[in-house]
mmCIF file with all atom_site columns, C-alpha atoms in Angstrom:
data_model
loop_
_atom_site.group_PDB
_atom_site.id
_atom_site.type_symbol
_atom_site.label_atom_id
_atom_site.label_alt_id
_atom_site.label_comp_id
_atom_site.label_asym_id
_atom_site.label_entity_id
_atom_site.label_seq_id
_atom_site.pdbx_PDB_ins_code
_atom_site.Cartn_x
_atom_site.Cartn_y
_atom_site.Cartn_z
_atom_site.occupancy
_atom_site.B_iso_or_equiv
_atom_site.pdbx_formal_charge
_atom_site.auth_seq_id
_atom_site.auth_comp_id
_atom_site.auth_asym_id
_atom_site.auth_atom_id
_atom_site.pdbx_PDB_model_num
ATOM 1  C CA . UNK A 1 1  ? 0.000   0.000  0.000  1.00 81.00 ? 1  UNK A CA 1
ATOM 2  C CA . UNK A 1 2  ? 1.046   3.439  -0.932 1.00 85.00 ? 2  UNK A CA 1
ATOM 3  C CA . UNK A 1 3  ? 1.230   6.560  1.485  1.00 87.00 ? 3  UNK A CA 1
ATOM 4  C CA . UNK A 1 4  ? 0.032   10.489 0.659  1.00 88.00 ? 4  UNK A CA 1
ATOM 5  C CA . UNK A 1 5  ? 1.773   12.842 1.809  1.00 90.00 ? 5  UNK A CA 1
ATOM 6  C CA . UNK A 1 6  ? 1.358   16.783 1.517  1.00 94.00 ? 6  UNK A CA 1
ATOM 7  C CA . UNK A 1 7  ? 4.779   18.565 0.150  1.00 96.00 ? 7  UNK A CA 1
ATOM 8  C CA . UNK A 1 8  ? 4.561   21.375 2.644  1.00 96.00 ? 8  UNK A CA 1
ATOM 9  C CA . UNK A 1 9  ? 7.118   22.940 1.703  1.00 96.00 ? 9  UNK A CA 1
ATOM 10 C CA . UNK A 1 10 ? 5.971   23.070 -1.510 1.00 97.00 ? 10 UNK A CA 1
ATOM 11 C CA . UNK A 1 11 ? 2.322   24.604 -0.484 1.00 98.00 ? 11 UNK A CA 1
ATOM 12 C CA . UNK A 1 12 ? 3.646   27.169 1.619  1.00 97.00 ? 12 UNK A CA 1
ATOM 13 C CA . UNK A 1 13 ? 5.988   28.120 -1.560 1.00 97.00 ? 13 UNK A CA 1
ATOM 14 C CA . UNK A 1 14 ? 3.201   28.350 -3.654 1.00 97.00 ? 14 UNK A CA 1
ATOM 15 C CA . UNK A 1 15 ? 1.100   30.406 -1.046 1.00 98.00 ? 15 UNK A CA 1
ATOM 16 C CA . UNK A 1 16 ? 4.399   32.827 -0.701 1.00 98.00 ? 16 UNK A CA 1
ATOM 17 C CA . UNK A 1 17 ? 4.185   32.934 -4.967 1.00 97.00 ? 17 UNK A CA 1
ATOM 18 C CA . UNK A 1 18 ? 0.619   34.155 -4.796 1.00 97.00 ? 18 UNK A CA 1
ATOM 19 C CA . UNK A 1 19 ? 0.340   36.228 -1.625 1.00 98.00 ? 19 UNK A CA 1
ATOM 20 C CA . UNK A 1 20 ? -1.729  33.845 0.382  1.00 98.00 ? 20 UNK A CA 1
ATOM 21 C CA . UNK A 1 21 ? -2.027  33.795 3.959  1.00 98.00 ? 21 UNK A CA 1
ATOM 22 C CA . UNK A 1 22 ? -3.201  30.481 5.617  1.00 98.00 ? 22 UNK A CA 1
ATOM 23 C CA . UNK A 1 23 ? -6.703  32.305 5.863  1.00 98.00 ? 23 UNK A CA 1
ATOM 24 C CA . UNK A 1 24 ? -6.761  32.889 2.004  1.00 98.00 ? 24 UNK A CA 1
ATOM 25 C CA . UNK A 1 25 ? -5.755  29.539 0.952  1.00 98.00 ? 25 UNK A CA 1
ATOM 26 C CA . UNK A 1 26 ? -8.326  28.133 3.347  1.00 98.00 ? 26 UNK A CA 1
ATOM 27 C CA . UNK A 1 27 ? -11.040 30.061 2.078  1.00 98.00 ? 27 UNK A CA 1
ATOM 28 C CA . UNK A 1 28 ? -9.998  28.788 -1.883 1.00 98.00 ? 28 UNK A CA 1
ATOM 29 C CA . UNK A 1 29 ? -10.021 25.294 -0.091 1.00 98.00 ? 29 UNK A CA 1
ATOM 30 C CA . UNK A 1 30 ? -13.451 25.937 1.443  1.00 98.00 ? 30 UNK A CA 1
ATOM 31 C CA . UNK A 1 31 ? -11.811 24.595 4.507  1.00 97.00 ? 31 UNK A CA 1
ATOM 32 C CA . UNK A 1 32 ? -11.315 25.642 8.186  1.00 97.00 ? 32 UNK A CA 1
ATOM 33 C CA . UNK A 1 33 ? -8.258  27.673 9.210  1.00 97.00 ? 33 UNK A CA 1
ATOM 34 C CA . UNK A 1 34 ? -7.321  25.195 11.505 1.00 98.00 ? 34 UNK A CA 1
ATOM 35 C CA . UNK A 1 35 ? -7.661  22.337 9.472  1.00 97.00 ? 35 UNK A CA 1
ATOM 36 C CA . UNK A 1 36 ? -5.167  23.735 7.220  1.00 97.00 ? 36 UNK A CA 1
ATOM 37 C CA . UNK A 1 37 ? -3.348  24.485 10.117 1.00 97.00 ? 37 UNK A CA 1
ATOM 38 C CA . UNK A 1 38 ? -3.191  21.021 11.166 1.00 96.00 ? 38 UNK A CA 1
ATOM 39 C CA . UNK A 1 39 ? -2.365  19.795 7.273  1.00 96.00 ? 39 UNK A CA 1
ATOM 40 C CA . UNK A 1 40 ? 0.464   22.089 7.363  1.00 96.00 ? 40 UNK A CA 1
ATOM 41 C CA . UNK A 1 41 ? 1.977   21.486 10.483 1.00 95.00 ? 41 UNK A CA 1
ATOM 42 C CA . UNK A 1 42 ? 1.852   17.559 9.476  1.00 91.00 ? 42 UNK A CA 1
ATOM 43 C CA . UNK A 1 43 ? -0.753  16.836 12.477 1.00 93.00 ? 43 UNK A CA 1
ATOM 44 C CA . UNK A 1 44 ? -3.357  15.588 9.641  1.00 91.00 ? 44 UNK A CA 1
ATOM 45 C CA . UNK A 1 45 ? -3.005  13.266 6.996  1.00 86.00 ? 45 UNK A CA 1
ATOM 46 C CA . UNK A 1 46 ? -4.442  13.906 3.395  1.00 88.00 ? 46 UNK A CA 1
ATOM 47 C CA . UNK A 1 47 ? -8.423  13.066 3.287  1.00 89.00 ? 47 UNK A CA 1
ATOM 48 C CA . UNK A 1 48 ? -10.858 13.355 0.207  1.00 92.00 ? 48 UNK A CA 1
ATOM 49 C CA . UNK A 1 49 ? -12.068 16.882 1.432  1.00 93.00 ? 49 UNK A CA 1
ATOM 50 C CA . UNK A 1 50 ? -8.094  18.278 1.608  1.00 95.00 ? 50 UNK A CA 1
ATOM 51 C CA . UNK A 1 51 ? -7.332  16.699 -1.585 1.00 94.00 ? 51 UNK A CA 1
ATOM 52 C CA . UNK A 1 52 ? -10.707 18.182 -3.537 1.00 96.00 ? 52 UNK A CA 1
ATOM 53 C CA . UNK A 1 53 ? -10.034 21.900 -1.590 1.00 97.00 ? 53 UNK A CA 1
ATOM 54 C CA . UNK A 1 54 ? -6.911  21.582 -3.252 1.00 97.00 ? 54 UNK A CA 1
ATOM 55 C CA . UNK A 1 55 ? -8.258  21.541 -6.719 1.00 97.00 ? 55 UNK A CA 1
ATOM 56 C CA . UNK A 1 56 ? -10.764 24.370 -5.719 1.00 97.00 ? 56 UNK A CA 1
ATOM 57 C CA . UNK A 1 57 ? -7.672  26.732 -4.840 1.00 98.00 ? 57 UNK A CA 1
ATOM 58 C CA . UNK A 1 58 ? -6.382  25.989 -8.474 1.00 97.00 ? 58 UNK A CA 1
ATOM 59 C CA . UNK A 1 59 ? -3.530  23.779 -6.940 1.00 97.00 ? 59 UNK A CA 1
ATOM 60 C CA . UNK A 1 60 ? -2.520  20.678 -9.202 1.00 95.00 ? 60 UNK A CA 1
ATOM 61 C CA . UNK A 1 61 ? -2.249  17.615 -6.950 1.00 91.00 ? 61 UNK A CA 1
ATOM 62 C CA . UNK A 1 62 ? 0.911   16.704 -8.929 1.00 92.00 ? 62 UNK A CA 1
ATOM 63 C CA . UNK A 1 63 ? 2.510   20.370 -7.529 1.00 95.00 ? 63 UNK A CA 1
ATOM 64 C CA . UNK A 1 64 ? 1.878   19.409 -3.351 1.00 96.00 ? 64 UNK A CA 1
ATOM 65 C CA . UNK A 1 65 ? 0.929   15.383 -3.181 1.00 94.00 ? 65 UNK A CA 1
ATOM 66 C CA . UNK A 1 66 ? 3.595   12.677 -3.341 1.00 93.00 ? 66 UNK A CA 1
ATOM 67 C CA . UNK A 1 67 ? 3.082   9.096  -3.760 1.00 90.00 ? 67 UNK A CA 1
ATOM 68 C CA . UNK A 1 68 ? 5.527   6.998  -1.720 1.00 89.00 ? 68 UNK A CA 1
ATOM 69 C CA . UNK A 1 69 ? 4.964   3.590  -2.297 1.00 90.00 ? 69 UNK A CA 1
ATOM 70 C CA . UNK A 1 70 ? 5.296   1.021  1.052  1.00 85.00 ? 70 UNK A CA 1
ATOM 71 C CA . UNK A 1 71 ? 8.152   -1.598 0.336  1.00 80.00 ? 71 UNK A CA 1
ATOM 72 C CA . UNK A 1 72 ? 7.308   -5.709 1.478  1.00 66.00 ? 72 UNK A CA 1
ATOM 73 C CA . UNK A 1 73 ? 9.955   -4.818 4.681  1.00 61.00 ? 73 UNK A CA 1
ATOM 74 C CA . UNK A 1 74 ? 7.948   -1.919 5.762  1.00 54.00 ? 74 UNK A CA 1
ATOM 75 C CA . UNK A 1 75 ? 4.528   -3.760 6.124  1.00 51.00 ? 75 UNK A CA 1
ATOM 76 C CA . UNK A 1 76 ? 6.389   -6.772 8.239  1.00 48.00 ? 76 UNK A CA 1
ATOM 77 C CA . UNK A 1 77 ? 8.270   -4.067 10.445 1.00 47.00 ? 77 UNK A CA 1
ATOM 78 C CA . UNK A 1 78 ? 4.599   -2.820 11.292 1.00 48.00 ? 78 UNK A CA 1
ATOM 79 C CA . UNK A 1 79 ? 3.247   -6.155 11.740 1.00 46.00 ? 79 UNK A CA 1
ATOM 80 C CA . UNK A 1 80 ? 6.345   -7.300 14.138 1.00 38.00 ? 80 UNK A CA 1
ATOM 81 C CA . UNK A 1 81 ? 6.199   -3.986 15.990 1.00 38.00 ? 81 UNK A CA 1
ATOM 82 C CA . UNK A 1 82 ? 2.623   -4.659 17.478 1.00 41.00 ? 82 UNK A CA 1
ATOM 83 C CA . UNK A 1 83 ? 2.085   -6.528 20.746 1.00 40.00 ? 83 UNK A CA 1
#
């Protein structure tokens, strides 16, 4: 199974590039201010709603989203890990 992950970095460039505040670019997202808050501080993972606000702000997925795929060793670390 793949992972999602937001490219902060990348976001917060683009925000800088357009003269976006957190408030603006959660507005474009039709999101809360703290939700974005949490998506940008890496305290919330990528949903449906994050992912479709993105495309209402203009933002290509391609630009902010990476695809890291899981490798066989990481799923049987996980699995050995638990009690």
């Amino acid at each position: 199974m793949a992972t999602i992950y937001l490219n902060t970095v990348r976001l917060r460039a683009m925000m800088t590039e357009r003269g976006w505040t957190e408030r603006d670019l959660a507005q474009a997202m039709d999101i809360s201010i703290p939700y974005l808050n949490r998506l940008l501080n890496g305290q919330r993972g990528l949903g449906a709603h994050a992912l479709a606000g993105l495309r209402l702000a203009g933002i290509a997925w391609d630009a902010v989203v990476e695809i890291v795929p899981s490798t066989v060793g990481d799923d049987a670390t996980e699995e050995s890990s638990l009690p």
